[in-house]
JSON list of C-alpha atoms and ligand atoms in Angstrom, two decimals:
[
{"chain": "A", "resi": 91, "resn": "MET", "atom": "CA", "xyz": [-16.07, 23.22, 21.79]},
{"chain": "A", "resi": 92, "resn": "SER", "atom": "CA", "xyz": [-15.04, 21.71, 18.51]},
{"chain": "A", "resi": 93, "resn": "PRO", "atom": "CA", "xyz": [-15.95, 18.05, 18.00]},
{"chain": "A", "resi": 94, "resn": "LYS", "atom": "CA", "xyz": [-13.25, 15.49, 18.72]},
{"chain": "A", "resi": 95, "resn": "SER", "atom": "CA", "xyz": [-12.19, 13.59, 15.65]},
{"chain": "A", "resi": 96, "resn": "TRP", "atom": "CA", "xyz": [-13.80, 10.38, 16.88]},
{"chain": "A", "resi": 97, "resn": "GLU", "atom": "CA", "xyz": [-17.22, 12.05, 17.16]},
{"chain": "A", "resi": 98, "resn": "VAL", "atom": "CA", "xyz": [-18.04, 11.39, 13.52]},
{"chain": "A", "resi": 99, "resn": "LEU", "atom": "CA", "xyz": [-20.85, 13.63, 12.32]},
{"chain": "A", "resi": 100, "resn": "PHE", "atom": "CA", "xyz": [-21.44, 12.13, 8.90]},
{"chain": "A", "resi": 101, "resn": "LEU", "atom": "CA", "xyz": [-20.66, 8.60, 7.79]},
{"chain": "A", "resi": 102, "resn": "GLN", "atom": "CA", "xyz": [-19.72, 8.01, 4.16]},
{"chain": "A", "resi": 103, "resn": "ILE", "atom": "CA", "xyz": [-20.75, 4.38, 4.53]},
{"chain": "A", "resi": 104, "resn": "ASP", "atom": "CA", "xyz": [-24.46, 5.18, 4.22]},
{"chain": "A", "resi": 105, "resn": "GLU", "atom": "CA", "xyz": [-23.93, 7.06, 0.98]},
{"chain": "A", "resi": 106, "resn": "ILE", "atom": "CA", "xyz": [-21.74, 4.25, -0.32]},
{"chain": "A", "resi": 107, "resn": "LEU", "atom": "CA", "xyz": [-24.34, 1.60, 0.46]},
{"chain": "A", "resi": 108, "resn": "ASN", "atom": "CA", "xyz": [-27.06, 3.59, -1.29]},
{"chain": "A", "resi": 109, "resn": "PHE", "atom": "CA", "xyz": [-24.87, 4.06, -4.35]},
{"chain": "A", "resi": 110, "resn": "ASN", "atom": "CA", "xyz": [-23.89, 0.40, -4.33]},
{"chain": "A", "resi": 111, "resn": "ALA", "atom": "CA", "xyz": [-27.47, -0.87, -4.40]},
{"chain": "A", "resi": 112, "resn": "LYS", "atom": "CA", "xyz": [-28.10, 1.10, -7.61]},
{"chain": "A", "resi": 113, "resn": "PHE", "atom": "CA", "xyz": [-24.72, 0.10, -9.08]},
{"chain": "A", "resi": 114, "resn": "VAL", "atom": "CA", "xyz": [-25.54, -3.58, -8.77]},
{"chain": "A", "resi": 115, "resn": "GLU", "atom": "CA", "xyz": [-29.17, -3.17, -9.82]},
{"chain": "A", "resi": 116, "resn": "ASN", "atom": "CA", "xyz": [-28.13, -1.34, -13.00]},
{"chain": "A", "resi": 117, "resn": "GLU", "atom": "CA", "xyz": [-25.46, -3.96, -13.74]},
{"chain": "A", "resi": 118, "resn": "GLU", "atom": "CA", "xyz": [-22.77, -1.30, -13.89]},
{"chain": "A", "resi": 119, "resn": "PHE", "atom": "CA", "xyz": [-20.25, -4.01, -13.01]},
{"chain": "A", "resi": 120, "resn": "LYS", "atom": "CA", "xyz": [-20.44, -5.41, -16.55]},
{"chain": "A", "resi": 121, "resn": "PRO", "atom": "CA", "xyz": [-17.43, -3.49, -17.98]},
{"chain": "A", "resi": 122, "resn": "TYR", "atom": "CA", "xyz": [-15.27, -4.75, -15.11]},
{"chain": "A", "resi": 123, "resn": "GLU", "atom": "CA", "xyz": [-15.88, -8.48, -15.40]},
{"chain": "A", "resi": 124, "resn": "THR", "atom": "CA", "xyz": [-12.60, -10.41, -15.38]},
{"chain": "A", "resi": 125, "resn": "SER", "atom": "CA", "xyz": [-10.88, -13.28, -13.56]},
{"chain": "A", "resi": 126, "resn": "ASN", "atom": "CA", "xyz": [-8.69, -13.31, -10.45]},
{"chain": "A", "resi": 127, "resn": "ILE", "atom": "CA", "xyz": [-5.60, -14.29, -12.46]},
{"chain": "A", "resi": 128, "resn": "PRO", "atom": "CA", "xyz": [-3.69, -11.11, -13.43]},
{"chain": "A", "resi": 129, "resn": "ASN", "atom": "CA", "xyz": [-3.59, -10.67, -17.25]},
{"chain": "A", "resi": 130, "resn": "LYS", "atom": "CA", "xyz": [-0.12, -9.12, -17.05]},
{"chain": "A", "resi": 131, "resn": "LYS", "atom": "CA", "xyz": [1.15, -11.79, -14.61]},
{"chain": "A", "resi": 132, "resn": "MET", "atom": "CA", "xyz": [2.23, -8.99, -12.32]},
{"chain": "A", "resi": 133, "resn": "VAL", "atom": "CA", "xyz": [1.92, -7.94, -8.70]},
{"chain": "A", "resi": 134, "resn": "ILE", "atom": "CA", "xyz": [2.41, -4.31, -7.67]},
{"chain": "A", "resi": 135, "resn": "LEU", "atom": "CA", "xyz": [3.15, -2.89, -4.24]},
{"chain": "A", "resi": 136, "resn": "THR", "atom": "CA", "xyz": [2.52, 0.82, -3.98]},
{"chain": "A", "resi": 137, "resn": "CYS", "atom": "CA", "xyz": [1.54, 3.45, -1.43]},
{"chain": "A", "resi": 138, "resn": "MET", "atom": "CA", "xyz": [-1.99, 4.05, -0.16]},
{"chain": "A", "resi": 139, "resn": "ASP", "atom": "CA", "xyz": [-1.71, 7.75, -1.12]},
{"chain": "A", "resi": 140, "resn": "THR", "atom": "CA", "xyz": [-5.07, 9.10, -2.34]},
{"chain": "A", "resi": 141, "resn": "ARG", "atom": "CA", "xyz": [-3.45, 10.81, -5.33]},
{"chain": "A", "resi": 142, "resn": "LEU", "atom": "CA", "xyz": [-2.49, 7.41, -6.74]},
{"chain": "A", "resi": 143, "resn": "LEU", "atom": "CA", "xyz": [-5.93, 5.80, -6.50]},
{"chain": "A", "resi": 144, "resn": "GLU", "atom": "CA", "xyz": [-6.83, 6.43, -10.14]},
{"chain": "A", "resi": 145, "resn": "LEU", "atom": "CA", "xyz": [-3.69, 8.16, -11.41]},
{"chain": "A", "resi": 146, "resn": "LEU", "atom": "CA", "xyz": [-1.34, 5.20, -11.01]},
{"chain": "A", "resi": 147, "resn": "PRO", "atom": "CA", "xyz": [-3.40, 2.69, -13.03]},
{"chain": "A", "resi": 148, "resn": "LYS", "atom": "CA", "xyz": [-4.15, 5.33, -15.70]},
{"chain": "A", "resi": 149, "resn": "ALA", "atom": "CA", "xyz": [-0.49, 6.35, -15.96]},
{"chain": "A", "resi": 150, "resn": "MET", "atom": "CA", "xyz": [0.51, 2.69, -16.37]},
{"chain": "A", "resi": 151, "resn": "ASN", "atom": "CA", "xyz": [-2.36, 1.69, -18.68]},
{"chain": "A", "resi": 152, "resn": "LEU", "atom": "CA", "xyz": [-3.64, -0.85, -16.16]},
{"chain": "A", "resi": 153, "resn": "HIS", "atom": "CA", "xyz": [-7.22, -2.06, -16.24]},
{"chain": "A", "resi": 154, "resn": "ASN", "atom": "CA", "xyz": [-9.37, -4.28, -14.10]},
{"chain": "A", "resi": 155, "resn": "GLY", "atom": "CA", "xyz": [-7.93, -7.78, -14.12]},
{"chain": "A", "resi": 156, "resn": "ASP", "atom": "CA", "xyz": [-4.44, -6.73, -15.23]},
{"chain": "A", "resi": 157, "resn": "VAL", "atom": "CA", "xyz": [-2.46, -6.93, -11.95]},
{"chain": "A", "resi": 158, "resn": "LYS", "atom": "CA", "xyz": [-2.56, -7.82, -8.28]},
{"chain": "A", "resi": 159, "resn": "MET", "atom": "CA", "xyz": [-2.32, -4.57, -6.31]},
{"chain": "A", "resi": 160, "resn": "LEU", "atom": "CA", "xyz": [-0.99, -4.38, -2.76]},
{"chain": "A", "resi": 161, "resn": "LYS", "atom": "CA", "xyz": [-0.83, -1.13, -0.84]},
{"chain": "A", "resi": 162, "resn": "ASN", "atom": "CA", "xyz": [0.50, 0.11, 2.44]},
{"chain": "A", "resi": 163, "resn": "ALA", "atom": "CA", "xyz": [1.79, 3.36, 3.90]},
{"chain": "A", "resi": 164, "resn": "GLY", "atom": "CA", "xyz": [4.89, 4.15, 1.85]},
{"chain": "A", "resi": 165, "resn": "ALA", "atom": "CA", "xyz": [5.11, 0.99, -0.31]},
{"chain": "A", "resi": 166, "resn": "ILE", "atom": "CA", "xyz": [7.44, -0.33, 2.35]},
{"chain": "A", "resi": 167, "resn": "ILE", "atom": "CA", "xyz": [8.64, -3.89, 2.96]},
{"chain": "A", "resi": 168, "resn": "ARG", "atom": "CA", "xyz": [10.93, -4.21, 5.93]},
{"chain": "A", "resi": 169, "resn": "ASP", "atom": "CA", "xyz": [10.23, -7.72, 7.13]},
{"chain": "A", "resi": 170, "resn": "PRO", "atom": "CA", "xyz": [10.54, -10.76, 4.81]},
{"chain": "A", "resi": 171, "resn": "PHE", "atom": "CA", "xyz": [7.45, -12.29, 6.40]},
{"chain": "A", "resi": 172, "resn": "ASP", "atom": "CA", "xyz": [5.20, -9.27, 6.78]},
{"chain": "A", "resi": 173, "resn": "SER", "atom": "CA", "xyz": [1.73, -9.26, 5.23]},
{"chain": "A", "resi": 174, "resn": "VAL", "atom": "CA", "xyz": [2.89, -7.52, 2.04]},
{"chain": "A", "resi": 175, "resn": "MET", "atom": "CA", "xyz": [5.58, -10.10, 1.35]},
{"chain": "A", "resi": 176, "resn": "LYS", "atom": "CA", "xyz": [3.06, -12.86, 2.02]},
{"chain": "A", "resi": 177, "resn": "GLY", "atom": "CA", "xyz": [0.72, -11.22, -0.49]},
{"chain": "A", "resi": 178, "resn": "ILE", "atom": "CA", "xyz": [3.49, -11.16, -3.09]},
{"chain": "A", "resi": 179, "resn": "LEU", "atom": "CA", "xyz": [4.22, -14.86, -2.52]},
{"chain": "A", "resi": 180, "resn": "VAL", "atom": "CA", "xyz": [0.52, -15.72, -2.82]},
{"chain": "A", "resi": 181, "resn": "ALA", "atom": "CA", "xyz": [0.36, -13.74, -6.08]},
{"chain": "A", "resi": 182, "resn": "ILE", "atom": "CA", "xyz": [3.32, -15.73, -7.39]},
{"chain": "A", "resi": 183, "resn": "TYR", "atom": "CA", "xyz": [2.37, -19.22, -6.27]},
{"chain": "A", "resi": 184, "resn": "GLU", "atom": "CA", "xyz": [-1.42, -19.08, -6.41]},
{"chain": "A", "resi": 185, "resn": "LEU", "atom": "CA", "xyz": [-2.08, -16.45, -9.08]},
{"chain": "A", "resi": 186, "resn": "GLN", "atom": "CA", "xyz": [0.69, -16.87, -11.65]},
{"chain": "A", "resi": 187, "resn": "ALA", "atom": "CA", "xyz": [2.49, -13.56, -11.08]},
{"chain": "A", "resi": 188, "resn": "GLU", "atom": "CA", "xyz": [5.96, -13.50, -12.65]},
{"chain": "A", "resi": 189, "resn": "GLU", "atom": "CA", "xyz": [6.91, -9.84, -12.23]},
{"chain": "A", "resi": 190, "resn": "VAL", "atom": "CA", "xyz": [6.90, -7.75, -9.05]},
{"chain": "A", "resi": 191, "resn": "LEU", "atom": "CA", "xyz": [6.86, -3.95, -9.08]},
{"chain": "A", "resi": 192, "resn": "VAL", "atom": "CA", "xyz": [7.56, -1.87, -5.98]},
{"chain": "A", "resi": 193, "resn": "ILE", "atom": "CA", "xyz": [6.38, 1.68, -6.70]},
{"chain": "A", "resi": 194, "resn": "GLY", "atom": "CA", "xyz": [7.15, 4.41, -4.18]},
{"chain": "A", "resi": 195, "resn": "HIS", "atom": "CA", "xyz": [6.23, 8.01, -4.89]},
{"chain": "A", "resi": 196, "resn": "ARG", "atom": "CA", "xyz": [7.49, 11.57, -4.56]},
{"chain": "A", "resi": 197, "resn": "ASP", "atom": "CA", "xyz": [6.17, 13.62, -1.64]},
{"chain": "A", "resi": 198, "resn": "CYS", "atom": "CA", "xyz": [5.20, 10.50, 0.33]},
{"chain": "A", "resi": 199, "resn": "GLY", "atom": "CA", "xyz": [3.83, 11.01, 3.84]},
{"chain": "A", "resi": 200, "resn": "MET", "atom": "CA", "xyz": [6.20, 8.31, 5.08]},
{"chain": "A", "resi": 201, "resn": "SER", "atom": "CA", "xyz": [9.18, 10.37, 3.91]},
{"chain": "A", "resi": 202, "resn": "HIS", "atom": "CA", "xyz": [8.60, 12.94, 6.61]},
{"chain": "A", "resi": 203, "resn": "MET", "atom": "CA", "xyz": [7.15, 10.75, 9.30]},
{"chain": "A", "resi": 204, "resn": "ASP", "atom": "CA", "xyz": [7.93, 12.09, 12.79]},
{"chain": "A", "resi": 205, "resn": "THR", "atom": "CA", "xyz": [7.19, 9.26, 15.19]},
{"chain": "A", "resi": 206, "resn": "ASN", "atom": "CA", "xyz": [7.20, 11.68, 18.16]},
{"chain": "A", "resi": 207, "resn": "VAL", "atom": "CA", "xyz": [4.41, 13.70, 16.56]},
{"chain": "A", "resi": 208, "resn": "PHE", "atom": "CA", "xyz": [2.69, 10.45, 15.58]},
{"chain": "A", "resi": 209, "resn": "THR", "atom": "CA", "xyz": [2.61, 9.10, 19.15]},
{"chain": "A", "resi": 210, "resn": "LYS", "atom": "CA", "xyz": [1.56, 12.52, 20.43]},
{"chain": "A", "resi": 211, "resn": "ARG", "atom": "CA", "xyz": [-1.45, 12.33, 18.10]},
{"chain": "A", "resi": 212, "resn": "MET", "atom": "CA", "xyz": [-2.29, 8.93, 19.59]},
{"chain": "A", "resi": 213, "resn": "ARG", "atom": "CA", "xyz": [-2.26, 10.49, 23.07]},
{"chain": "A", "resi": 214, "resn": "ASP", "atom": "CA", "xyz": [-4.36, 13.43, 21.86]},
{"chain": "A", "resi": 215, "resn": "LYS", "atom": "CA", "xyz": [-6.94, 11.02, 20.45]},
{"chain": "A", "resi": 216, "resn": "GLY", "atom": "CA", "xyz": [-7.34, 9.17, 23.70]},
{"chain": "A", "resi": 217, "resn": "ILE", "atom": "CA", "xyz": [-4.71, 6.41, 23.75]},
{"chain": "A", "resi": 218, "resn": "SER", "atom": "CA", "xyz": [-3.52, 6.17, 27.35]},
{"chain": "A", "resi": 219, "resn": "GLU", "atom": "CA", "xyz": [0.07, 6.35, 28.58]},
{"chain": "A", "resi": 220, "resn": "GLN", "atom": "CA", "xyz": [-0.55, 2.93, 30.11]},
{"chain": "A", "resi": 221, "resn": "THR", "atom": "CA", "xyz": [-1.37, 1.40, 26.72]},
{"chain": "A", "resi": 222, "resn": "LEU", "atom": "CA", "xyz": [1.73, 2.93, 25.12]},
{"chain": "A", "resi": 223, "resn": "GLU", "atom": "CA", "xyz": [3.83, 1.70, 28.04]},
{"chain": "A", "resi": 224, "resn": "ASN", "atom": "CA", "xyz": [2.34, -1.81, 27.85]},
{"chain": "A", "resi": 225, "resn": "LEU", "atom": "CA", "xyz": [3.21, -2.03, 24.16]},
{"chain": "A", "resi": 226, "resn": "GLU", "atom": "CA", "xyz": [6.74, -0.81, 24.81]},
{"chain": "A", "resi": 227, "resn": "ASN", "atom": "CA", "xyz": [7.11, -3.46, 27.54]},
{"chain": "A", "resi": 228, "resn": "ALA", "atom": "CA", "xyz": [5.79, -6.11, 25.15]},
{"chain": "A", "resi": 229, "resn": "GLY", "atom": "CA", "xyz": [8.61, -5.26, 22.75]},
{"chain": "A", "resi": 230, "resn": "ILE", "atom": "CA", "xyz": [6.48, -3.27, 20.31]},
{"chain": "A", "resi": 231, "resn": "HIS", "atom": "CA", "xyz": [8.47, -0.10, 19.76]},
{"chain": "A", "resi": 232, "resn": "LEU", "atom": "CA", "xyz": [6.29, 2.43, 17.98]},
{"chain": "A", "resi": 233, "resn": "HIS", "atom": "CA", "xyz": [9.26, 4.48, 16.82]},
{"chain": "A", "resi": 234, "resn": "ASP", "atom": "CA", "xyz": [10.57, 1.44, 14.94]},
{"chain": "A", "resi": 235, "resn": "GLU", "atom": "CA", "xyz": [7.16, 0.16, 13.85]},
{"chain": "A", "resi": 236, "resn": "PHE", "atom": "CA", "xyz": [6.14, 3.44, 12.20]},
{"chain": "A", "resi": 237, "resn": "GLN", "atom": "CA", "xyz": [9.51, 4.63, 11.00]},
{"chain": "A", "resi": 238, "resn": "GLY", "atom": "CA", "xyz": [9.41, 6.01, 7.46]},
{"chain": "A", "resi": 239, "resn": "PHE", "atom": "CA", "xyz": [12.28, 6.92, 5.17]},
{"chain": "A", "resi": 240, "resn": "THR", "atom": "CA", "xyz": [14.23, 9.97, 4.07]},
{"chain": "A", "resi": 241, "resn": "ASN", "atom": "CA", "xyz": [14.99, 8.95, 0.50]},
{"chain": "A", "resi": 242, "resn": "VAL", "atom": "CA", "xyz": [12.28, 7.27, -1.57]},
{"chain": "A", "resi": 243, "resn": "GLU", "atom": "CA", "xyz": [14.71, 5.72, -4.08]},
{"chain": "A", "resi": 244, "resn": "GLU", "atom": "CA", "xyz": [16.66, 4.11, -1.22]},
{"chain": "A", "resi": 245, "resn": "SER", "atom": "CA", "xyz": [13.46, 2.90, 0.40]},
{"chain": "A", "resi": 246, "resn": "VAL", "atom": "CA", "xyz": [12.24, 1.33, -2.86]},
{"chain": "A", "resi": 247, "resn": "ALA", "atom": "CA", "xyz": [15.65, -0.25, -3.48]},
{"chain": "A", "resi": 248, "resn": "HIS", "atom": "CA", "xyz": [15.62, -1.69, 0.04]},
{"chain": "A", "resi": 249, "resn": "SER", "atom": "CA", "xyz": [12.13, -3.17, -0.38]},
{"chain": "A", "resi": 250, "resn": "VAL", "atom": "CA", "xyz": [13.12, -4.59, -3.78]},
{"chain": "A", "resi": 251, "resn": "SER", "atom": "CA", "xyz": [16.20, -6.22, -2.25]},
{"chain": "A", "resi": 252, "resn": "ILE", "atom": "CA", "xyz": [14.07, -7.93, 0.41]},
{"chain": "A", "resi": 253, "resn": "VAL", "atom": "CA", "xyz": [11.86, -9.41, -2.32]},
{"chain": "A", "resi": 254, "resn": "ARG", "atom": "CA", "xyz": [14.77, -10.35, -4.60]},
{"chain": "A", "resi": 255, "resn": "ASN", "atom": "CA", "xyz": [16.65, -12.05, -1.78]},
{"chain": "A", "resi": 256, "resn": "HIS", "atom": "CA", "xyz": [13.64, -13.81, -0.32]},
{"chain": "A", "resi": 257, "resn": "PRO", "atom": "CA", "xyz": [14.35, -17.50, 0.26]},
{"chain": "A", "resi": 258, "resn": "LEU", "atom": "CA", "xyz": [10.92, -18.39, -1.17]},
{"chain": "A", "resi": 259, "resn": "LEU", "atom": "CA", "xyz": [11.16, -16.32, -4.36]},
{"chain": "A", "resi": 260, "resn": "PRO", "atom": "CA", "xyz": [11.35, -18.53, -7.48]},
{"chain": "A", "resi": 261, "resn": "GLU", "atom": "CA", "xyz": [14.27, -17.72, -9.78]},
{"chain": "A", "resi": 262, "resn": "TYR", "atom": "CA", "xyz": [12.10, -16.81, -12.79]},
{"chain": "A", "resi": 263, "resn": "VAL", "atom": "CA", "xyz": [10.39, -13.93, -10.94]},
{"chain": "A", "resi": 264, "resn": "LYS", "atom": "CA", "xyz": [11.63, -10.47, -11.94]},
{"chain": "A", "resi": 265, "resn": "VAL", "atom": "CA", "xyz": [11.52, -7.68, -9.36]},
{"chain": "A", "resi": 266, "resn": "HIS", "atom": "CA", "xyz": [11.66, -4.00, -10.34]},
{"chain": "A", "resi": 267, "resn": "GLY", "atom": "CA", "xyz": [11.59, -0.75, -8.37]},
{"chain": "A", "resi": 268, "resn": "LEU", "atom": "CA", "xyz": [10.08, 2.56, -9.50]},
{"chain": "A", "resi": 269, "resn": "VAL", "atom": "CA", "xyz": [9.08, 5.96, -8.18]},
{"chain": "A", "resi": 270, "resn": "ILE", "atom": "CA", "xyz": [5.95, 7.72, -9.43]},
{"chain": "A", "resi": 271, "resn": "ASP", "atom": "CA", "xyz": [5.18, 11.44, -9.38]},
{"chain": "A", "resi": 272, "resn": "PRO", "atom": "CA", "xyz": [1.73, 11.81, -7.73]},
{"chain": "A", "resi": 273, "resn": "GLY", "atom": "CA", "xyz": [1.12, 14.99, -9.73]},
{"chain": "A", "resi": 274, "resn": "THR", "atom": "CA", "xyz": [2.03, 13.96, -13.27]},
{"chain": "A", "resi": 275, "resn": "GLY", "atom": "CA", "xyz": [2.10, 10.16, -13.05]},
{"chain": "A", "resi": 276, "resn": "LYS", "atom": "CA", "xyz": [5.67, 10.13, -14.42]},
{"chain": "A", "resi": 277, "resn": "LEU", "atom": "CA", "xyz": [7.55, 6.95, -13.55]},
{"chain": "A", "resi": 278, "resn": "ASP", "atom": "CA", "xyz": [11.26, 6.92, -12.76]},
{"chain": "A", "resi": 279, "resn": "LEU", "atom": "CA", "xyz": [13.08, 3.61, -12.77]},
{"chain": "A", "resi": 280, "resn": "VAL", "atom": "CA", "xyz": [15.05, 2.83, -9.62]},
{"chain": "A", "resi": 281, "resn": "THR", "atom": "CA", "xyz": [16.05, -0.71, -10.47]},
{"chain": "A", "resi": 282, "resn": "LYS", "atom": "CA", "xyz": [15.09, -3.10, -13.25]},
{"chain": "A", "resi": 283, "resn": "ALA", "atom": "CA", "xyz": [15.63, -6.85, -13.12]},
{"chain": "A", "resi": 284, "resn": "GLU", "atom": "CA", "xyz": [18.07, -8.33, -15.63]},
{"chain": "B", "resi": 234, "resn": "ZN", "atom": "ZN1", "xyz": [2.96, 7.61, 0.18]}
]
């Protein structure tokens, strides 16, 4: 029988902790010393896609200390008071951000999200029908909660419009929307603030 996905055979955390002890001991943090105020006075929301981890900052010439970086699945903002929007407001009011970039990407997992398959995977991994039913009864509709998008430009434009129209956004803050290619790092502009 093949192992179930929750029967983890090897934990990366041990390797990471070993590495980390040497990293700190050797003072390898020195090149990264900076402050918590973003040099470019900018906050970026992008997707958690693994391909963007190093590529996106390299392709935009961003270094440690340059920007505040928020990530979620799909670079999506759908609710004006979700955690991402709160992060953007904190970056503006507490950390001097004056520009907001929403950066979606080509070939995003959230662009072909099938919530039926998604909930089936939950069942397969041991989430009971009762739990799913309880959530549904509590008004938490998984199909809505995990809904993705079909067009990344439209999704970015929609997220940008939520930020731009936010009642707590100061007038001087500029909000732009872009799409990045996770293969080449090429940026396409969706919308640029005046
Ligand atoms: Zn993505």
